[in-house]
PDB file of C-alpha atoms in Angstrom:
ATOM      1  CA  MET A  36      43.301 220.364 -97.678  1.00  0.00           C
ATOM      2  CA  ASN A  37      41.470 217.318 -98.872  1.00  0.00           C
ATOM      3  CA  ASN A  38      43.062 214.048 -97.590  1.00  0.00           C
ATOM      4  CA  VAL A  39      41.493 211.679-100.100  1.00  0.00           C
ATOM      5  CA  GLN A  40      43.769 208.957-101.468  1.00  0.00           C
ATOM      6  CA  THR A  41      43.173 207.536-104.879  1.00  0.00           C
ATOM      7  CA  PRO A  42      43.157 203.763-105.410  1.00  0.00           C
ATOM      8  CA  ALA A  43      46.185 204.039-107.698  1.00  0.00           C
ATOM      9  CA  ASN A  44      48.328 205.461-104.868  1.00  0.00           C
ATOM     10  CA  THR A  45      47.440 202.690-102.404  1.00  0.00           C
ATOM     11  CA  ALA A  46      48.032 199.789-104.824  1.00  0.00           C
ATOM     12  CA  GLN A  47      51.566 200.842-105.758  1.00  0.00           C
ATOM     13  CA  GLY A  48      53.050 200.622-102.284  1.00  0.00           C
ATOM     14  CA  SER A  49      51.288 197.509-100.937  1.00  0.00           C
ATOM     15  CA  GLY A  50      53.287 194.826-102.844  1.00  0.00           C
ATOM     16  CA  ASP A  51      50.244 192.629-103.609  1.00  0.00           C
ATOM     17  CA  ILE A  52      51.456 191.755-107.079  1.00  0.00           C
ATOM     18  CA  ILE A  53      51.810 188.011-107.692  1.00  0.00           C
ATOM     19  CA  SER A  54      54.649 186.904-109.885  1.00  0.00           C
ATOM     20  CA  LEU A  55      54.616 183.592-111.777  1.00  0.00           C
ATOM     21  CA  SER A  56      58.341 183.202-111.215  1.00  0.00           C
ATOM     22  CA  GLU A  57      57.783 183.340-107.446  1.00  0.00           C
ATOM     23  CA  ILE A  58      55.058 180.684-107.682  1.00  0.00           C
ATOM     24  CA  PHE A  59      57.291 178.385-109.734  1.00  0.00           C
ATOM     25  CA  ALA A  60      60.148 178.941-107.271  1.00  0.00           C
ATOM     26  CA  ILE A  61      57.901 177.900-104.368  1.00  0.00           C
ATOM     27  CA  LEU A  62      56.732 174.784-106.242  1.00  0.00           C
ATOM     28  CA  LEU A  63      60.302 173.915-107.186  1.00  0.00           C
ATOM     29  CA  ALA A  64      61.431 174.253-103.566  1.00  0.00           C
ATOM     30  CA  GLY A  65      58.750 171.757-102.463  1.00  0.00           C
ATOM     31  CA  LYS A  66      59.123 169.345-105.373  1.00  0.00           C
ATOM     32  CA  TRP A  67      60.154 166.393-103.187  1.00  0.00           C
ATOM     33  CA  ILE A  68      57.195 166.805-100.867  1.00  0.00           C
ATOM     34  CA  ILE A  69      54.822 167.082-103.822  1.00  0.00           C
ATOM     35  CA  THR A  70      56.386 164.000-105.444  1.00  0.00           C
ATOM     36  CA  ALA A  71      56.220 161.979-102.208  1.00  0.00           C
ATOM     37  CA  VAL A  72      52.583 162.844-101.517  1.00  0.00           C
ATOM     38  CA  THR A  73      51.588 162.038-105.106  1.00  0.00           C
ATOM     39  CA  ALA A  74      53.441 158.701-104.986  1.00  0.00           C
ATOM     40  CA  VAL A  75      51.865 157.681-101.668  1.00  0.00           C
ATOM     41  CA  ALA A  76      48.374 158.626-102.883  1.00  0.00           C
ATOM     42  CA  GLY A  77      48.922 156.659-106.110  1.00  0.00           C
ATOM     43  CA  LEU A  78      50.181 153.632-104.178  1.00  0.00           C
ATOM     44  CA  LEU A  79      47.174 153.737-101.852  1.00  0.00           C
ATOM     45  CA  ALA A  80      44.855 153.959-104.870  1.00  0.00           C
ATOM     46  CA  VAL A  81      46.462 150.887-106.472  1.00  0.00           C
ATOM     47  CA  VAL A  82      46.221 148.908-103.211  1.00  0.00           C
ATOM     48  CA  TYR A  83      42.556 149.887-102.812  1.00  0.00           C
ATOM     49  CA  CYS A  84      41.755 148.871-106.398  1.00  0.00           C
ATOM     50  CA  TYR A  85      43.422 145.502-105.842  1.00  0.00           C
ATOM     51  CA  LEU A  86      41.702 144.767-102.513  1.00  0.00           C
ATOM     52  CA  ALA A  87      38.224 146.231-103.148  1.00  0.00           C
ATOM     53  CA  THR A  88      35.469 143.776-103.933  1.00  0.00           C
ATOM     54  CA  PRO A  89      33.931 144.449-107.331  1.00  0.00           C
ATOM     55  CA  ILE A  90      30.177 144.965-107.038  1.00  0.00           C
ATOM     56  CA  TYR A  91      27.957 144.231-110.004  1.00  0.00           C
ATOM     57  CA  GLN A  92      24.286 145.039-109.627  1.00  0.00           C
ATOM     58  CA  ALA A  93      21.380 145.210-112.006  1.00  0.00           C
ATOM     59  CA  ASP A  94      17.685 145.792-111.525  1.00  0.00           C
ATOM     60  CA  ALA A  95      15.100 145.611-114.247  1.00  0.00           C
ATOM     61  CA  LEU A  96      11.373 146.056-114.385  1.00  0.00           C
ATOM     62  CA  LEU A  97       9.440 145.109-117.474  1.00  0.00           C
ATOM     63  CA  GLN A  98       6.027 146.585-118.147  1.00  0.00           C
ATOM     64  CA  ILE A  99       4.111 145.383-121.161  1.00  0.00           C
ATOM     65  CA  GLU A 100       1.227 147.494-122.335  1.00  0.00           C
ATOM     66  CA  ASN A 101      -1.310 146.912-125.068  1.00  0.00           C
ATOM     67  CA  LYS A 102      -0.489 148.385-128.419  1.00  0.00           C
ATOM     68  CA  SER A 103      -2.493 151.522-129.049  1.00  0.00           C
ATOM     69  CA  SER A 104      -4.451 151.752-132.229  1.00  0.00           C
ATOM     70  CA  VAL A 105      -4.047 154.328-134.961  1.00  0.00           C
ATOM     71  CA  LEU A 106      -7.188 156.172-133.914  1.00  0.00           C
ATOM     72  CA  GLY A 107      -6.085 156.424-130.269  1.00  0.00           C
ATOM     73  CA  GLY A 108      -8.904 157.649-128.028  1.00  0.00           C
ATOM     74  CA  LEU A 109     -11.372 157.977-130.903  1.00  0.00           C
ATOM     75  CA  GLN A 110     -11.772 154.220-131.165  1.00  0.00           C
ATOM     76  CA  ASN A 111     -12.873 154.041-127.504  1.00  0.00           C
ATOM     77  CA  ILE A 112     -15.543 156.647-128.153  1.00  0.00           C
ATOM     78  CA  ALA A 113     -16.724 154.828-131.247  1.00  0.00           C
ATOM     79  CA  THR A 114     -17.037 151.465-129.507  1.00  0.00           C
ATOM     80  CA  GLY A 115     -18.293 152.859-126.206  1.00  0.00           C
ATOM     81  CA  MET A 116     -15.619 151.020-124.206  1.00  0.00           C
ATOM     82  CA  GLN A 117     -13.223 152.763-121.883  1.00  0.00           C
ATOM     83  CA  GLU A 118      -9.548 151.930-121.835  1.00  0.00           C
ATOM     84  CA  GLU A 119      -8.011 150.468-118.689  1.00  0.00           C
ATOM     85  CA  PRO A 120      -6.219 153.196-116.708  1.00  0.00           C
ATOM     86  CA  SER A 121      -2.431 153.061-116.490  1.00  0.00           C
ATOM     87  CA  SER A 122      -2.548 152.883-112.693  1.00  0.00           C
ATOM     88  CA  THR A 123      -4.031 149.390-112.931  1.00  0.00           C
ATOM     89  CA  ALA A 124      -0.928 148.140-114.727  1.00  0.00           C
ATOM     90  CA  GLU A 125       1.297 149.690-112.082  1.00  0.00           C
ATOM     91  CA  ILE A 126      -0.737 148.070-109.296  1.00  0.00           C
ATOM     92  CA  GLU A 127      -0.305 144.702-110.998  1.00  0.00           C
ATOM     93  CA  LEU A 128       3.454 145.248-111.147  1.00  0.00           C
ATOM     94  CA  ILE A 129       3.560 146.021-107.427  1.00  0.00           C
ATOM     95  CA  ARG A 130       1.496 142.920-106.682  1.00  0.00           C
ATOM     96  CA  SER A 131       3.833 140.749-108.747  1.00  0.00           C
ATOM     97  CA  ARG A 132       6.811 142.125-106.815  1.00  0.00           C
ATOM     98  CA  MET A 133       5.037 141.325-103.537  1.00  0.00           C
ATOM     99  CA  VAL A 134       4.288 137.779-104.680  1.00  0.00           C
ATOM    100  CA  LEU A 135       7.863 137.299-105.813  1.00  0.00           C
ATOM    101  CA  GLY A 136       9.177 138.649-102.495  1.00  0.00           C
ATOM    102  CA  LYS A 137       6.983 136.253-100.522  1.00  0.00           C
ATOM    103  CA  ALA A 138       8.137 133.314-102.657  1.00  0.00           C
ATOM    104  CA  VAL A 139      11.782 134.241-102.087  1.00  0.00           C
ATOM    105  CA  GLU A 140      11.230 134.430 -98.320  1.00  0.00           C
ATOM    106  CA  THR A 141       9.251 131.161 -98.211  1.00  0.00           C
ATOM    107  CA  LEU A 142      11.862 129.215-100.163  1.00  0.00           C
ATOM    108  CA  LYS A 143      14.695 130.934 -98.245  1.00  0.00           C
ATOM    109  CA  LEU A 144      16.310 132.106-101.468  1.00  0.00           C
ATOM    110  CA  ASP A 145      17.659 135.219 -99.761  1.00  0.00           C
ATOM    111  CA  ILE A 146      20.319 133.329 -97.782  1.00  0.00           C
ATOM    112  CA  VAL A 147      23.860 134.120 -98.899  1.00  0.00           C
ATOM    113  CA  ALA A 148      26.652 131.707 -97.989  1.00  0.00           C
ATOM    114  CA  THR A 149      30.221 132.974 -98.250  1.00  0.00           C
ATOM    115  CA  PRO A 150      33.522 131.368 -97.319  1.00  0.00           C
ATOM    116  CA  GLU A 151      35.692 132.808 -94.553  1.00  0.00           C
ATOM    117  CA  TYR A 152      38.917 134.437 -95.708  1.00  0.00           C
ATOM    118  CA  TYR A 153      41.941 135.985 -94.113  1.00  0.00           C
ATOM    119  CA  PRO A 154      41.003 139.642 -93.358  1.00  0.00           C
ATOM    120  CA  GLU A 155      41.455 142.262 -96.101  1.00  0.00           C
ATOM    121  CA  ILE A 156      43.716 140.374 -98.522  1.00  0.00           C
ATOM    122  CA  GLY A 157      42.015 136.941 -98.482  1.00  0.00           C
ATOM    123  CA  PRO A 158      39.082 137.819-100.781  1.00  0.00           C
ATOM    124  CA  ALA A 159      41.400 139.624-103.207  1.00  0.00           C
ATOM    125  CA  LEU A 160      43.682 136.586-103.426  1.00  0.00           C
ATOM    126  CA  ALA A 161      40.709 134.226-103.849  1.00  0.00           C
ATOM    127  CA  ARG A 162      39.294 136.303-106.733  1.00  0.00           C
ATOM    128  CA  ARG A 163      42.595 136.083-108.562  1.00  0.00           C
ATOM    129  CA  PHE A 164      43.210 132.380-107.859  1.00  0.00           C
ATOM    130  CA  VAL A 165      43.495 130.216-110.962  1.00  0.00           C
ATOM    131  CA  PRO A 166      43.467 126.462-110.289  1.00  0.00           C
ATOM    132  CA  THR A 167      45.961 124.366-112.216  1.00  0.00           C
ATOM    133  CA  ALA A 168      45.068 121.116-113.980  1.00  0.00           C
TER     134      ALA A 168
END
């Protein structure tokens, strides 16, 4: 009188079981498409690596602070002098960057001159050019 189905009865007739042999058969049937797509992607990657401009960039900031003594803050108490706060050093670094930026703009050191090349392949050929003699 009770029409309750158990999960075991519903799973047997649905056919949701995945077989590894079926998966390998599907991959084997599409082996040429998989090979072609992989080859084209590899070829495009090689062409991109050959034509892309290498970019080298570095940025450094050097902050020199006074050497702290062995006693640390106790020496300041003993002498009655207060240590310069760390924000002052950072403000000086920002000011030096501003001064350097103004000097670069004044002397027009930010102008970049580059030769004109044939589109896309010209720069790649120029990077690999080795003059003879």
